[in-house]
Tab-separated table of C-alpha atoms and ligand atoms in Angstrom:
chain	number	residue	atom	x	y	z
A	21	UNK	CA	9.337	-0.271	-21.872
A	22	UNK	CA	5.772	0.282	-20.634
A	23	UNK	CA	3.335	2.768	-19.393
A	24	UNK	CA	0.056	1.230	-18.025
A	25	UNK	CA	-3.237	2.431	-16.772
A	26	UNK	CA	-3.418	-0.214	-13.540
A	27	UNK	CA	-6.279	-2.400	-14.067
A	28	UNK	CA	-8.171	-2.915	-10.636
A	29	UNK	CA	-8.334	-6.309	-8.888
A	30	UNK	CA	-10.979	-6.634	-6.294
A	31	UNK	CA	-10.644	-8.466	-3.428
A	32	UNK	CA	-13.264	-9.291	-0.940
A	33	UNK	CA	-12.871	-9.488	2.876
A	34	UNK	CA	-15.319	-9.863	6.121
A	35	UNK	CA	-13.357	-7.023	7.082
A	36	UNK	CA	-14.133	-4.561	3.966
A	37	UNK	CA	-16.728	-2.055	3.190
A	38	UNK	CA	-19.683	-1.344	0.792
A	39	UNK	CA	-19.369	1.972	-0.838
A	40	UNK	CA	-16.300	2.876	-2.416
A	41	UNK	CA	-16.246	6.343	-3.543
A	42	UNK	CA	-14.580	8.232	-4.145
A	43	UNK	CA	-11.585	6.068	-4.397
A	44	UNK	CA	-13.822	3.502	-7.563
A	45	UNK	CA	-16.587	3.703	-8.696
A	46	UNK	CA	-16.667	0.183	-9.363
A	47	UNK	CA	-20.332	-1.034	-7.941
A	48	UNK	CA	-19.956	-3.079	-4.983
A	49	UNK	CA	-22.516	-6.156	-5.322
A	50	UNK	CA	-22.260	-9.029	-2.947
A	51	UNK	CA	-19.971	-9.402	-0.194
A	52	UNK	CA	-17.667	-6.380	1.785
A	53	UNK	CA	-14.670	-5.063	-0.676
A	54	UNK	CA	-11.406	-4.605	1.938
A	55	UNK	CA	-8.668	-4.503	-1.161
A	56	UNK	CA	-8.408	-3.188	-4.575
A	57	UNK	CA	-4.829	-4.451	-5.760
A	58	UNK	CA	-3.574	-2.257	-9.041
A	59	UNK	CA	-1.976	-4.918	-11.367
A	60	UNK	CA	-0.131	-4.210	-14.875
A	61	UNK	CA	-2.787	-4.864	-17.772
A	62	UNK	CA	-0.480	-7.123	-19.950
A	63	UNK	CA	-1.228	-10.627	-19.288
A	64	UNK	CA	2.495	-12.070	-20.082
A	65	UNK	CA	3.959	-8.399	-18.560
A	66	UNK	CA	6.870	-9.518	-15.636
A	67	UNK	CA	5.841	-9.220	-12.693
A	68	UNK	CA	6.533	-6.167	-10.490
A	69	UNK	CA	8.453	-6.189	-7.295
A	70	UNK	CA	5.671	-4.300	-5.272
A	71	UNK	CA	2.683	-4.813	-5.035
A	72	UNK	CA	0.091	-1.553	-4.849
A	73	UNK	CA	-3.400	-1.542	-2.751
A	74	UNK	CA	-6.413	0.585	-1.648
A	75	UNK	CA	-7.484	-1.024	1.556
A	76	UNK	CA	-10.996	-0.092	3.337
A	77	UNK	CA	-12.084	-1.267	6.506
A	78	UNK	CA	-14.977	-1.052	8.750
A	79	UNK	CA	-13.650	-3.825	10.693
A	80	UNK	CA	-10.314	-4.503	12.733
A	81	UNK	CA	-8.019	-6.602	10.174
A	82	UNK	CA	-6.842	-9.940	11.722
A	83	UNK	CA	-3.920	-8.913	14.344
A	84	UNK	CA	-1.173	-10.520	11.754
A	85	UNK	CA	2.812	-10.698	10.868
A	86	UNK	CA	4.590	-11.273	7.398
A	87	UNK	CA	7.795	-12.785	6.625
A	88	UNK	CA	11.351	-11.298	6.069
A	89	UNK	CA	12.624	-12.377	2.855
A	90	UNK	CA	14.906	-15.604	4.680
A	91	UNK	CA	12.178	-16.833	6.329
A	92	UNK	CA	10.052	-16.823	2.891
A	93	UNK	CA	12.561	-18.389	0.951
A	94	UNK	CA	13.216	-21.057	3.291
A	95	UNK	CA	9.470	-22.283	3.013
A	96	UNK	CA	9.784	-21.371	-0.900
A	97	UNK	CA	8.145	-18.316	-1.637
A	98	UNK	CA	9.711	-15.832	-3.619
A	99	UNK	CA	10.138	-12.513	-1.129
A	100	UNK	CA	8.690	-11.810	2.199
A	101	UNK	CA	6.197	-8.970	2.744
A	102	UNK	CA	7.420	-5.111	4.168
A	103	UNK	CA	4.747	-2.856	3.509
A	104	UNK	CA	3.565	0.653	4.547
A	105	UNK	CA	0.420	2.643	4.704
A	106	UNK	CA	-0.544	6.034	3.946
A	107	UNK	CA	-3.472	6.852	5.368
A	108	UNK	CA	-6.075	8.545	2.741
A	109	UNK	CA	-8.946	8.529	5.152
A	110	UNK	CA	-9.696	8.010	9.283
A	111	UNK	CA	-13.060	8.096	11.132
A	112	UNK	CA	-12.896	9.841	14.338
A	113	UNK	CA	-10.882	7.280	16.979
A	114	UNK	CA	-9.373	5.361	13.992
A	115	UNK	CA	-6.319	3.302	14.728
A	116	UNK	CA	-3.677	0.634	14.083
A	117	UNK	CA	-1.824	-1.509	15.884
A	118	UNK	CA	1.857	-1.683	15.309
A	119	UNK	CA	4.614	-3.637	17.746
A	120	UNK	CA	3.907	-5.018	21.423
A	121	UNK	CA	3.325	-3.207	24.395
A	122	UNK	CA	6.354	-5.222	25.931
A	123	UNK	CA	8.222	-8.010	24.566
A	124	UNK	CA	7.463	-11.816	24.913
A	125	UNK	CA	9.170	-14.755	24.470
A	126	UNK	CA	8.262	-17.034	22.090
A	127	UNK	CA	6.872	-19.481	24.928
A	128	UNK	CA	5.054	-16.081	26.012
A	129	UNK	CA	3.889	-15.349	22.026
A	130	UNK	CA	2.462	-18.776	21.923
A	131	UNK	CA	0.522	-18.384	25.145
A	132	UNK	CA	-0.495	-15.137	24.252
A	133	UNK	CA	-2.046	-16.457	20.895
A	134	UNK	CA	-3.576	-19.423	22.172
A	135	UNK	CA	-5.493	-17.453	24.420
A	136	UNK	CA	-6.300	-14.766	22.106
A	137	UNK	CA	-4.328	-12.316	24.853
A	138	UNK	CA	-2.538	-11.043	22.492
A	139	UNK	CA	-5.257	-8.761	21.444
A	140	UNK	CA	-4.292	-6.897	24.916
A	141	UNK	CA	-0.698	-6.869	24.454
A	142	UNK	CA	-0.190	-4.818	20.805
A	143	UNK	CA	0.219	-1.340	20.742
A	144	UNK	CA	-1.891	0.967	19.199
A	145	UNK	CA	-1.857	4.535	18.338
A	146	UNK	CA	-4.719	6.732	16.695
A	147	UNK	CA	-4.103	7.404	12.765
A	148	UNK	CA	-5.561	10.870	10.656
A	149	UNK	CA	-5.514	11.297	6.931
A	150	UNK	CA	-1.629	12.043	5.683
A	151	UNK	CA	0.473	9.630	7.942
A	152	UNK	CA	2.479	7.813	6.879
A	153	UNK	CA	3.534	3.891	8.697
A	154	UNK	CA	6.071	1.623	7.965
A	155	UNK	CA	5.264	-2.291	9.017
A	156	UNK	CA	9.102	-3.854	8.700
A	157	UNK	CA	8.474	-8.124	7.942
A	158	UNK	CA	8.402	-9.273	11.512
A	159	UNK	CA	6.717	-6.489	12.870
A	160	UNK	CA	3.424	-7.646	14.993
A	161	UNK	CA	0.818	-4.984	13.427
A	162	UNK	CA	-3.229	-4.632	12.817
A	163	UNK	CA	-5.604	-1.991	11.163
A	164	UNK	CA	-8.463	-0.655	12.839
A	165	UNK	CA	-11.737	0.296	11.380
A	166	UNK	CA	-13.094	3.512	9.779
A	167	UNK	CA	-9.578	3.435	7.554
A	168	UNK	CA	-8.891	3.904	3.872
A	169	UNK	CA	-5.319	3.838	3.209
A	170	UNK	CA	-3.009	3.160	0.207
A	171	UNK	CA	-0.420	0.419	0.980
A	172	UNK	CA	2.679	-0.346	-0.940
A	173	UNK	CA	4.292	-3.587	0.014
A	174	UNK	CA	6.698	-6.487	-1.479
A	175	UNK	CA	4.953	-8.628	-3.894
A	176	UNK	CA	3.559	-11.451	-1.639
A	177	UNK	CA	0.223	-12.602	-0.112
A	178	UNK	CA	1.424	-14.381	2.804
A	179	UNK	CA	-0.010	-12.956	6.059
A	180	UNK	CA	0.348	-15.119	9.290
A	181	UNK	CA	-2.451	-14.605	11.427
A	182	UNK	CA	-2.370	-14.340	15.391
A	183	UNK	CA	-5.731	-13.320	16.307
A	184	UNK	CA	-9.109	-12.721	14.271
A	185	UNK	CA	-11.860	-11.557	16.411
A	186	UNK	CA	-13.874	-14.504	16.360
A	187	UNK	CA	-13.638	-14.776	12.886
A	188	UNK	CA	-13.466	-18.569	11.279
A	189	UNK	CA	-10.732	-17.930	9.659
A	190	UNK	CA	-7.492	-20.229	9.906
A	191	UNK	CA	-4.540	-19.015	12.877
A	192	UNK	CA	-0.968	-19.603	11.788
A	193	UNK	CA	0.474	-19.959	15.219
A	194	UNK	CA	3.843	-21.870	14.363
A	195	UNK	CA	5.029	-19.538	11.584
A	196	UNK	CA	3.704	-16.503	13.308
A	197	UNK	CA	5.858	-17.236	16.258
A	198	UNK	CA	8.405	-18.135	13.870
A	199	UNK	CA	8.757	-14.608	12.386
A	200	UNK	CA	7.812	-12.445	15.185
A	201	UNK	CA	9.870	-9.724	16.216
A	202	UNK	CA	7.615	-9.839	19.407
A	203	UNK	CA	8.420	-6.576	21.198
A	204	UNK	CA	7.806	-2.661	20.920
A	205	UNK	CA	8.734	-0.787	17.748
A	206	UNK	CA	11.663	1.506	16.952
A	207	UNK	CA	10.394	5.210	16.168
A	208	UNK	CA	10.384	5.594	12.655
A	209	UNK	CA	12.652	8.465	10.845
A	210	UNK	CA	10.388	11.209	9.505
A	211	UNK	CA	9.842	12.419	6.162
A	212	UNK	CA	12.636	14.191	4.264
A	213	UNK	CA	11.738	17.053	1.686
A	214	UNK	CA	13.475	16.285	-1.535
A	215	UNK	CA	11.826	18.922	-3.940
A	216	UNK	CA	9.545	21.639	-3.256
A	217	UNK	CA	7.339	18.820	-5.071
A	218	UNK	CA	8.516	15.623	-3.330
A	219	UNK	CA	8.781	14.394	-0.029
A	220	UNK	CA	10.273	11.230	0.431
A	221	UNK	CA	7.899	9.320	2.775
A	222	UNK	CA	9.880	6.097	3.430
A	223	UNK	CA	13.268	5.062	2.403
A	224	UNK	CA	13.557	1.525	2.914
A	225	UNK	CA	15.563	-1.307	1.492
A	226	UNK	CA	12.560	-2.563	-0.239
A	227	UNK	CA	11.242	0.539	-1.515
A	228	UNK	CA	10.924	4.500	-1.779
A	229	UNK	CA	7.378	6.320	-1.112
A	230	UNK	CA	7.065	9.844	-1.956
A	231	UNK	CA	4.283	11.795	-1.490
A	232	UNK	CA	4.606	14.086	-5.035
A	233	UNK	CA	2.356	17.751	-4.895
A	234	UNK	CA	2.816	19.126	-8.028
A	235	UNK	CA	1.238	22.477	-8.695
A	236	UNK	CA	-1.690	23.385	-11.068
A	237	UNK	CA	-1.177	23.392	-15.205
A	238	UNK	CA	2.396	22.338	-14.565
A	239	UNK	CA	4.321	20.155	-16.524
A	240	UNK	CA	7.140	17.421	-15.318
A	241	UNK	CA	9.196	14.849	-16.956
A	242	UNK	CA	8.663	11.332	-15.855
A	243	UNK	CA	12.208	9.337	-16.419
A	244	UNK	CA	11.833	5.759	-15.023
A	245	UNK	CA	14.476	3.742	-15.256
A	246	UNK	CA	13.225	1.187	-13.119
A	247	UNK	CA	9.288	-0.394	-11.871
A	248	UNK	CA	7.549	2.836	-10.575
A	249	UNK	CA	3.959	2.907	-9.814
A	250	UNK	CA	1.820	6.553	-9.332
A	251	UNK	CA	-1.311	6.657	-7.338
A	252	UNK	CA	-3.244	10.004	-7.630
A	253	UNK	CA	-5.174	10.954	-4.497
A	254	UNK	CA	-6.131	14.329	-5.288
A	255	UNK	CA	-6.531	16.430	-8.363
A	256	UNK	CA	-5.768	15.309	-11.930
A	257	UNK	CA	-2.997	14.834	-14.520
A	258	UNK	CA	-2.601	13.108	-17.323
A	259	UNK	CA	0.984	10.809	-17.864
A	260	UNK	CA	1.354	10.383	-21.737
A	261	UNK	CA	-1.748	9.484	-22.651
A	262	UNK	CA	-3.313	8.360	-19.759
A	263	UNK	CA	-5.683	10.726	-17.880
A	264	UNK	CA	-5.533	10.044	-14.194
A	265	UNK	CA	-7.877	11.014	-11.319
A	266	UNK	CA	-8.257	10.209	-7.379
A	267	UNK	CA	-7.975	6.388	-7.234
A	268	UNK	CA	-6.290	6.037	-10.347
A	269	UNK	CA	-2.533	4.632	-10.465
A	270	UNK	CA	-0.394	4.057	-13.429
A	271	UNK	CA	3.126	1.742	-13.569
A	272	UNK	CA	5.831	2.980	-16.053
A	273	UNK	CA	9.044	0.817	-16.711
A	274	UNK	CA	12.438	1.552	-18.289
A	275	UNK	CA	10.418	4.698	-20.494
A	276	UNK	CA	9.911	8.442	-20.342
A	277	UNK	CA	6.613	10.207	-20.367
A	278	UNK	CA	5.187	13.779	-19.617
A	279	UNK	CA	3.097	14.273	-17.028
A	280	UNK	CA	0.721	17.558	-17.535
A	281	UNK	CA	-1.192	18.823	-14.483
A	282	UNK	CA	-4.724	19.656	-14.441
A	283	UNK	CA	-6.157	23.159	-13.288
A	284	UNK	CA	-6.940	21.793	-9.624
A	285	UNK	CA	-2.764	20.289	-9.273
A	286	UNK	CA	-2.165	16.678	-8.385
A	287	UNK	CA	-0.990	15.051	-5.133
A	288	UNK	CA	-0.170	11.476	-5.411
A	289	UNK	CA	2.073	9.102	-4.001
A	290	UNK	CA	5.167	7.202	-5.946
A	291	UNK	CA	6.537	4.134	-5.112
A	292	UNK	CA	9.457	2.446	-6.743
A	293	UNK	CA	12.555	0.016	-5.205
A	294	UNK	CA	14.800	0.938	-2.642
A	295	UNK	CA	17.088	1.754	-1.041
A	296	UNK	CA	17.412	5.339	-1.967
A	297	UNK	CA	15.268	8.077	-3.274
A	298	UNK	CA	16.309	8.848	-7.325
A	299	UNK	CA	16.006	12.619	-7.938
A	300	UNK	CA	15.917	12.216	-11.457
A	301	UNK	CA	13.154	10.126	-11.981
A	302	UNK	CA	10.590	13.357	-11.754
A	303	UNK	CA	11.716	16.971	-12.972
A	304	UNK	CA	9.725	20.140	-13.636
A	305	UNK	CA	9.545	20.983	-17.109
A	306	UNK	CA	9.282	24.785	-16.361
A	307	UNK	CA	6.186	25.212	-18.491
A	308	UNK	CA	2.207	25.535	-18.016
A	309	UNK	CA	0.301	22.900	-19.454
A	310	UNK	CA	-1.870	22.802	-22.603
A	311	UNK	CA	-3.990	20.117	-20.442
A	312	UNK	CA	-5.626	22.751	-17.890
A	313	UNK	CA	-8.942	22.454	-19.154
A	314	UNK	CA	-9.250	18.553	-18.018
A	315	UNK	CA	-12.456	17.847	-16.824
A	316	UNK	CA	-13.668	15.133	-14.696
A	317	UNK	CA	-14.891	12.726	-17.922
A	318	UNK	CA	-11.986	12.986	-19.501
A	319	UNK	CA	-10.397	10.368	-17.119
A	320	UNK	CA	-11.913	7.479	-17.237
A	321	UNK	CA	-11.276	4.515	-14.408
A	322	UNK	CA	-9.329	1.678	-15.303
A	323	UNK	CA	-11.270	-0.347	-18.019
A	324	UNK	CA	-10.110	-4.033	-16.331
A	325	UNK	CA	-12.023	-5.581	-13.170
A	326	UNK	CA	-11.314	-8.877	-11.910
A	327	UNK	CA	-12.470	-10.494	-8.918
A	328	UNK	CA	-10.999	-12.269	-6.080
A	329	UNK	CA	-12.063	-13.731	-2.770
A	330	UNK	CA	-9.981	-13.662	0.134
B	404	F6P	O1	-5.747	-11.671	7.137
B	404	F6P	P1	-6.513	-10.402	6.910
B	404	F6P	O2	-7.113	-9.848	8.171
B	404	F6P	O3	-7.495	-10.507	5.806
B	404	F6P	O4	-5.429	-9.325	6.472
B	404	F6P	C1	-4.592	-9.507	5.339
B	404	F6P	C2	-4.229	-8.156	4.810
B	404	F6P	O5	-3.505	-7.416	5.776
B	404	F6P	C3	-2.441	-6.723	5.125
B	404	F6P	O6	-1.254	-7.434	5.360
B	404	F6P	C4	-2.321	-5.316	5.669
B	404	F6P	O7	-1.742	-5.359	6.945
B	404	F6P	C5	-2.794	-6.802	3.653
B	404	F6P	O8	-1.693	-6.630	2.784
B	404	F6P	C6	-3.359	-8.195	3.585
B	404	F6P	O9	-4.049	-8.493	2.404
């Protein structure tokens, strides 16, 4: 049983940015900040299936694949690494790549990454705040700059590189070529509305996204059975006793809690395993709120930093 307020890991990249608000206010010294990962605060807690992040770029990411879950266990790693991103913020002309323009062989791949042509041959489409992408393990995919987006993904760090932009950082030709799906995409099934309050975003084998809008001074009872992590990216609430604003994200496990909505509502997105979405795991409690009077200092950021370099 546990309800956490997700302490904030901070991971540098040459990729990241400087200024984080108003997603942290955690003061960005030193090099660029491209990931804040939320982790559970108990040092001997188990560790979750997915893996939550704020990423911020003002770079183009390395053009990159991840492994399916064979191809990870066959070089011994746990999982492989589906993810999807829900884009909180886009510059004008932001954009990510996902899927080729045409598919290659893997004699063609190789070429293509030897060469650095492959920067020429992904697709990419323009992005805006609210959408929603799904990057399937094998899927050949990049982020653009100017982006701030949430991403829920598999618990894994392995990222096989195909192209960095000049970068010094290491290629991973063999495995990358290994794992590619190297072709176009398949369109992607839309959201589906599953309470006035919750839209499921993605359905997926690994796991569920829904994008939860629940109205001003309302209440709601939080019944999760299984991992679920909450990420608020507008507005307030407070689950149990932890008061969360924009940026904030709290994981609950195999326990109940209220959740009590503050006077501006809360949008946030919820992310738990797949395949299917579980209507009972959020249900309106039919009353207003005691809590509407929450003002910005009563929620406090997550009290645990720790830094990383990646
Ligand atoms: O190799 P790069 O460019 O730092 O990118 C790695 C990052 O890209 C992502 O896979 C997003 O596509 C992150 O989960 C990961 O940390």
């Amino acid at each position: 049983m546990a309800i956490e307020h997700a302490a904030v890991q901070v991971v540098r990249k040459p990729w990241g940015i400087g200024d984080l608000h108003p997603w942290s206010s955690i003061d960005v010294a030193g090099d660029p900040v491209g990931e804040l990962w939320f982790q559970r605060t108990h040092k001997h807690a188990a560790i979750p299936a997915l893996l939550l992040k704020l990423l911020f770029t003002s770079e183009p990411l390395s053009i990159q694949v991840h492994p399916d879950d064979e191809f990870a266990r066959s070089i011994g790693l746990p999982n492989g690494k589906t993810e999807a991103w829900y884009i909180l913020a886009a510059a004008p002309g932001a954009r990510v790549a996902l899927g080729l323009k045409r598919r290659l062989t893997p004699q063609a791949l190789r070429a293509a990454i030897r060469d650095g042509s492959i920067a020429d041959l992904t697709q990419w489409r323009p992005v805006a705040k609210g959408d929603i992408i799904f990057v399937p393990a094998g899927t050949i995919h990049a982020i653009g700059a100017g982006i701030v987006l949430a991403e829920i993904q598999q618990r894994s760090d392995t990222t096989f590189r195909l192209f960095d932009y000049g970068r010094q950082r290491e290629l991973h030709e063999k495995s990358a070529v290994a794992v590619s799906d190297a072709g176009p995409v398949q369109p992607e099934t839309g959201p589906r509305r599953i309470t006035t309050a919750r839209t499921a975003l993605i359905t997926s084998q690994h796991f569920v996204i829904e994008l939860i809008d629940l109205p001003a001074n309302s209440n709601w009872a939080l019944n999760a059975d299984r991992e679920t992590w909450i990420l608020a990216i507008e507005g307030r609430a407070r689950i149990g006793s932890t008061n969360m604003s924009v940026g904030d994200a709290v994981f609950i496990e195999g326990d109940r809690s209220g959740i009590e909505v503050g006077a501006d509502g809360m949008r946030g997105l919820m992310a738990y395993p797949g395949p299917d979405p579980v209507v009972a795991l959020l249900q309106g409690a039919g009353e207003l709120t005691k809590y509407a009077g929450m003002s910005a200092g009563d929620a406090p950021k997550s009290s645990e930093t720790v830094e990383v370099q990646a």
